[in-house]
Short mmCIF file of C-alpha atoms in Angstrom, two decimals:
data_model
loop_
_atom_site.label_atom_id
_atom_site.label_comp_id
_atom_site.label_asym_id
_atom_site.label_seq_id
_atom_site.Cartn_x
_atom_site.Cartn_y
_atom_site.Cartn_z
CA UNK A 77 -16.86 20.39 -5.02
CA UNK A 78 -17.16 16.23 -4.21
CA UNK A 79 -20.59 17.18 -6.35
CA UNK A 80 -19.07 18.76 -9.54
CA UNK A 81 -16.46 15.66 -8.47
CA UNK A 82 -18.62 12.56 -8.78
CA UNK A 83 -19.99 14.25 -12.07
CA UNK A 84 -16.62 14.08 -13.45
CA UNK A 85 -15.95 10.83 -12.34
CA UNK A 86 -18.97 9.33 -13.97
CA UNK A 87 -18.51 9.60 -16.92
CA UNK A 88 -15.01 9.66 -17.56
CA UNK A 89 -13.46 8.72 -20.54
CA UNK A 90 -10.82 5.65 -21.41
CA UNK A 91 -8.23 8.24 -20.25
CA UNK A 92 -9.55 10.40 -17.25
CA UNK A 93 -8.31 13.44 -17.79
CA UNK A 94 -8.81 14.67 -13.45
CA UNK A 95 -6.01 12.15 -13.62
CA UNK A 96 -3.85 13.10 -16.78
CA UNK A 97 -4.08 16.65 -15.11
CA UNK A 98 -2.75 15.71 -12.03
CA UNK A 99 0.45 14.48 -13.54
CA UNK A 100 1.49 17.56 -15.52
CA UNK A 101 0.68 19.98 -12.67
CA UNK A 102 2.05 -15.50 6.43
CA UNK A 103 4.58 -12.14 8.40
CA UNK A 104 7.49 -11.29 6.22
CA UNK A 105 9.87 -10.20 7.73
CA UNK A 106 11.40 -7.42 9.09
CA UNK A 107 13.49 -4.61 6.61
CA UNK A 108 14.70 -1.35 6.55
CA UNK A 109 12.42 0.60 5.50
CA UNK A 110 12.74 4.87 4.34
CA UNK A 111 10.87 7.17 4.69
CA UNK A 112 7.94 7.11 2.09
CA UNK A 113 4.64 7.60 2.75
CA UNK A 114 1.89 4.95 1.06
CA UNK A 115 -2.32 5.49 0.45
CA UNK A 116 -4.46 2.52 0.32
CA UNK A 117 -7.26 2.31 -2.08
CA UNK A 118 -9.54 -0.57 -1.76
CA UNK A 119 -12.92 -0.57 -4.07
CA UNK A 120 -16.17 -1.58 -2.65
CA UNK A 121 -19.28 -2.81 -4.67
CA UNK A 122 -21.45 -5.00 -1.78
CA UNK A 123 -18.65 -6.33 0.42
CA UNK A 124 -21.02 -6.35 3.47
CA UNK A 125 -19.32 -9.12 5.23
CA UNK A 126 -15.15 -8.35 4.43
CA UNK A 127 -14.80 -4.85 3.67
CA UNK A 128 -13.91 -4.05 7.33
CA UNK A 129 -11.49 -6.91 7.22
CA UNK A 130 -9.74 -5.57 4.52
CA UNK A 131 -9.36 -2.26 6.28
CA UNK A 132 -8.65 -3.76 9.98
CA UNK A 133 -5.55 -5.31 7.88
CA UNK A 134 -4.06 -2.15 6.71
CA UNK A 135 -4.63 -0.05 9.90
CA UNK A 136 -2.81 -3.38 11.52
CA UNK A 137 0.51 -2.40 9.66
CA UNK A 138 3.88 -0.62 10.30
CA UNK A 139 5.31 1.87 8.78
CA UNK A 140 0.91 3.03 8.80
CA UNK A 141 -0.93 3.95 5.57
CA UNK A 142 -0.62 7.77 6.00
CA UNK A 143 -4.19 7.39 4.01
CA UNK A 144 -7.28 3.97 3.58
CA UNK A 145 -9.33 5.34 0.67
CA UNK A 146 -12.84 3.31 1.74
CA UNK A 147 -14.53 3.83 -2.43
CA UNK A 148 -17.56 2.76 -2.56
CA UNK A 149 -19.15 1.95 -5.53
CA UNK A 150 -22.81 2.66 -5.16
CA UNK A 151 -23.46 -0.91 -3.41
CA UNK A 152 -26.77 -2.13 -2.86
CA UNK A 153 -26.46 -3.54 0.77
CA UNK A 154 -24.55 -2.15 4.19
CA UNK A 155 -21.16 -1.07 3.06
CA UNK A 156 -21.32 2.30 1.84
CA UNK A 157 -22.37 2.97 5.80
CA UNK A 158 -20.07 0.49 6.99
CA UNK A 159 -17.60 2.42 5.17
CA UNK A 160 -18.55 5.78 6.78
CA UNK A 161 -18.63 4.05 10.59
CA UNK A 162 -14.95 3.18 9.78
CA UNK A 163 -14.26 6.18 8.26
CA UNK A 164 -15.57 8.10 11.95
CA UNK A 165 -13.31 5.53 13.96
CA UNK A 166 -10.18 5.92 12.50
CA UNK A 167 -8.07 9.19 11.14
CA UNK A 168 -6.18 7.70 8.43
CA UNK A 169 -10.21 6.47 7.23
CA UNK A 170 -11.18 8.69 4.42
CA UNK A 171 -14.61 7.61 2.45
CA UNK A 172 -15.70 8.01 -1.24
CA UNK A 173 -19.32 6.91 -1.56
CA UNK A 174 -20.05 6.94 -5.29
CA UNK A 175 -23.94 7.50 -5.92
CA UNK A 176 -24.03 4.01 -9.16
CA UNK A 177 -21.57 1.64 -9.80
CA UNK A 178 -18.85 2.85 -11.98
CA UNK A 179 -16.50 -0.20 -11.97
CA UNK A 180 -13.74 -1.36 -10.55
CA UNK A 181 -11.66 1.20 -12.83
CA UNK A 182 -12.98 4.32 -12.36
CA UNK A 183 -13.63 3.22 -8.67
CA UNK A 184 -9.98 2.16 -7.87
CA UNK A 185 -9.05 5.82 -10.43
CA UNK A 186 -11.17 7.63 -7.92
CA UNK A 187 -9.19 6.86 -4.76
CA UNK A 188 -5.90 7.64 -7.10
CA UNK A 189 -7.24 10.86 -7.19
CA UNK A 190 -7.61 11.25 -3.68
CA UNK A 191 -3.74 9.97 -2.16
CA UNK A 192 -1.07 12.13 -1.68
CA UNK A 193 1.42 9.76 -0.82
CA UNK A 194 5.01 8.50 -2.69
CA UNK A 195 3.13 5.07 -3.41
CA UNK A 196 0.21 3.63 -3.51
CA UNK A 197 -1.90 0.55 -2.98
CA UNK A 198 -4.96 -1.14 -4.58
CA UNK A 199 -6.22 -3.67 -1.93
CA UNK A 200 -9.37 -5.43 -2.76
CA UNK A 201 -12.67 -5.67 -0.43
CA UNK A 202 -12.69 -9.23 0.59
CA UNK A 203 -8.65 -9.71 0.51
CA UNK A 204 -5.57 -9.46 2.99
CA UNK A 205 -3.14 -7.85 3.74
CA UNK A 206 -0.68 -10.25 5.50
CA UNK A 207 1.55 -8.22 8.99
CA UNK A 208 4.26 -6.87 7.82
CA UNK A 209 3.05 -6.75 4.62
CA UNK A 210 4.23 -2.46 3.43
CA UNK A 211 7.18 -2.48 5.44
CA UNK A 212 8.33 -5.19 3.12
CA UNK A 213 6.40 -3.82 0.36
CA UNK A 214 8.63 -0.50 0.44
CA UNK A 215 11.79 -1.64 1.62
CA UNK A 216 13.26 -2.01 -2.20
CA UNK A 217 11.40 1.45 -3.03
CA UNK A 218 14.71 3.36 -3.32
CA UNK A 219 15.27 1.08 -7.03
CA UNK A 220 11.64 0.37 -7.91
CA UNK A 221 7.97 1.62 -8.86
CA UNK A 222 6.14 -1.23 -8.75
CA UNK A 223 6.75 -4.57 -5.93
CA UNK A 224 5.86 -6.91 -5.98
CA UNK A 225 4.88 -10.06 -3.23
CA UNK A 226 3.78 -13.38 -3.14
CA UNK A 227 -0.10 -14.28 -2.03
CA UNK A 228 -1.66 -17.46 -1.02
CA UNK A 229 -5.23 -18.54 -2.18
CA UNK A 230 -7.77 -18.79 0.47
CA UNK A 231 -11.25 -21.12 -1.05
CA UNK A 232 -14.54 -20.63 -0.23
CA UNK A 233 -14.37 -23.40 2.26
CA UNK A 234 -11.55 -21.73 3.98
CA UNK A 235 -8.19 -23.90 2.94
CA UNK A 236 -5.00 -21.45 1.76
CA UNK A 237 -2.61 -22.78 -1.44
CA UNK A 238 0.90 -22.81 -0.85
CA UNK A 239 2.58 -19.02 -1.88
CA UNK A 240 2.55 -18.35 -5.83
CA UNK A 241 3.24 -15.30 -7.48
CA UNK A 242 2.28 -15.11 -11.33
CA UNK A 243 5.97 -13.25 -12.18
CA UNK A 244 8.92 -15.73 -11.19
CA UNK A 245 10.85 -12.61 -10.90
CA UNK A 246 12.86 -12.37 -14.62
CA UNK A 247 11.24 -10.40 -17.68
CA UNK A 248 7.87 -8.90 -16.17
CA UNK A 249 7.64 -8.39 -19.75
CA UNK A 250 7.29 -12.22 -21.07
CA UNK A 251 5.36 -13.03 -17.96
CA UNK A 252 2.60 -10.79 -18.67
CA UNK A 253 2.85 -11.58 -22.09
CA UNK A 254 1.39 -14.72 -21.23
CA UNK A 255 -1.36 -13.72 -18.17
CA UNK A 256 -1.90 -11.13 -15.52
CA UNK A 257 1.71 -12.13 -13.51
CA UNK A 258 0.92 -9.09 -11.20
CA UNK A 259 -2.25 -8.09 -8.97
CA UNK A 260 -3.11 -5.16 -7.18
CA UNK A 261 -3.67 -6.96 -3.63
CA UNK A 262 0.47 -7.91 -3.08
CA UNK A 263 2.18 -4.92 -4.92
CA UNK A 264 2.91 -1.41 -4.56
CA UNK A 265 3.07 1.02 -6.36
CA UNK A 266 4.86 4.50 -7.03
CA UNK A 267 2.10 7.27 -6.72
CA UNK A 268 3.91 9.48 -10.22
CA UNK A 269 4.14 6.18 -12.60
CA UNK A 270 0.30 5.12 -11.09
CA UNK A 271 -0.63 8.97 -12.65
CA UNK A 272 1.91 8.74 -15.86
CA UNK A 273 -0.46 5.95 -16.84
CA UNK A 274 -3.07 7.81 -15.73
CA UNK A 275 -3.88 5.20 -13.16
CA UNK A 276 -6.67 1.45 -14.84
CA UNK A 277 -8.78 1.61 -17.89
CA UNK A 278 -11.91 1.50 -17.34
CA UNK A 279 -13.84 0.20 -20.73
CA UNK A 280 -11.97 -2.96 -19.62
CA UNK A 281 -14.87 -5.48 -17.66
CA UNK A 282 -12.27 -7.43 -16.45
CA UNK A 283 -8.33 -7.76 -16.99
CA UNK A 284 -8.07 -4.16 -15.67
CA UNK A 285 -5.08 -4.74 -13.60
CA UNK A 286 -3.55 -6.61 -16.23
CA UNK A 287 -4.06 -4.04 -18.56
CA UNK A 288 -2.21 -1.21 -15.55
CA UNK A 289 0.65 -3.39 -15.31
CA UNK A 290 1.42 -4.26 -18.60
CA UNK A 291 1.17 -0.01 -19.10
CA UNK A 292 3.34 0.65 -16.89
CA UNK A 293 5.88 -1.58 -18.10
CA UNK A 294 5.40 0.27 -21.44
CA UNK A 295 5.79 3.57 -19.48
CA UNK A 296 9.31 2.55 -18.35
CA UNK A 297 8.27 1.14 -14.62
CA UNK A 298 11.28 -0.47 -12.90
CA UNK A 299 9.51 -3.72 -10.87
CA UNK A 300 11.63 -5.02 -8.21
CA UNK A 301 9.93 -8.60 -7.14
CA UNK A 302 10.35 -9.70 -3.73
CA UNK A 303 10.10 -13.50 -1.25
CA UNK A 304 7.67 -11.72 0.95
CA UNK A 305 4.00 -13.16 1.25
CA UNK A 306 2.04 -10.33 2.15
CA UNK A 307 -1.79 -10.94 0.84
CA UNK A 308 -4.85 -13.90 1.33
CA UNK A 309 -6.43 -13.63 -2.37
CA UNK A 310 -9.71 -14.53 -1.94
CA UNK A 311 -11.53 -16.74 -3.85
CA UNK A 312 -14.71 -16.06 -4.56
CA UNK A 313 -18.54 -18.08 -6.25
CA UNK A 314 -18.38 -18.70 -9.71
CA UNK A 315 -20.33 -15.26 -10.32
CA UNK A 316 -17.63 -13.19 -9.59
CA UNK A 317 -17.08 -10.94 -13.06
CA UNK A 318 -13.34 -12.53 -13.31
CA UNK A 319 -15.22 -16.02 -14.13
CA UNK A 320 -16.49 -14.31 -16.89
CA UNK A 321 -14.83 -15.81 -19.63
CA UNK A 322 -16.03 -14.72 -22.72
CA UNK A 323 -15.48 -11.38 -21.56
CA UNK A 324 -11.93 -12.46 -20.37
CA UNK A 325 -10.92 -13.94 -23.32
CA UNK A 326 -11.82 -10.64 -24.76
CA UNK A 327 -10.28 -8.60 -22.48
CA UNK A 328 -7.20 -10.48 -23.05
CA UNK A 329 -6.64 -10.52 -26.52
CA UNK A 330 -6.96 -6.78 -26.16
CA UNK A 331 -3.96 -6.50 -23.52
CA UNK A 332 -2.08 -9.17 -25.47
CA UNK A 333 -2.37 -6.59 -28.70
CA UNK A 334 -0.39 -3.76 -26.60
CA UNK A 335 2.54 -2.34 -28.83
CA UNK A 336 5.24 -3.66 -25.88
CA UNK A 337 4.88 -6.97 -26.75
CA UNK A 338 6.34 -6.11 -29.68
CA UNK A 339 9.75 -5.70 -28.17
CA UNK A 340 9.71 -9.45 -27.49
CA UNK A 341 9.27 -10.39 -30.90
CA UNK A 342 12.21 -7.49 -31.82
CA UNK A 343 14.78 -9.43 -29.07
CA UNK A 344 13.42 -12.85 -30.70
CA UNK A 345 14.11 -11.93 -33.85
CA UNK A 346 17.74 -10.54 -33.26
CA UNK A 347 18.78 -13.36 -30.77
CA UNK A 348 18.16 -15.41 -34.21
CA UNK A 349 20.37 -13.26 -36.09
CA UNK A 350 22.89 -13.89 -33.66
CA UNK A 351 22.53 -17.12 -33.69
#
């Protein structure tokens, strides 16, 4: 069964039919939380030095994740071995080893297909959640489909930045029209909402998370911003995929061409007429 699943995964189109089919069938302050369940998907590619720390940061959360799904994306280092060891050590950790590298979007989608919780988070394997992150992000669950916290950048030298988030909490579409204002490591998404847009688009070389949140807005997802700092976001060396400026510019233009941004033009035109 797993072999057939992997064969399908490796030939996924831009909108994985597997997911569409599933749809059709810093210390954070305390919060009162409903009994919402959540899973965490952690895609890994050659992250032998960081993945265990990422997993440990999730294992320390209260409430605990129902599942921590580690997707090894065809790593050539010891990541797969570490992922297997983590699965053997912790009952909540599930490992999925892909036979070859398929990219971050397809790896995230593979993990999404294995989730069962009410909510799903996509934590990058070189980032970490801070204590209390899950509790803080689940607090407004009853009125949200996407909850977004703040994060701190951790630079290669070890220094950290100030709390930040590309979205202030106002109109999220306006923020996303400018940049990828929401990141996976400091947000959590209602699972049904993630499935409704068929997860991440594998045709994106980068900017795939930006595109994901834009499509969630277009689908009517409710975004809520919280002030809690929920994650450390590690800035990698210059060879990281997100630093590919030529591909990044091309993909940014693709994201900004989404029809949903026509709403902003319509609102601007309406405002000018009233004036």
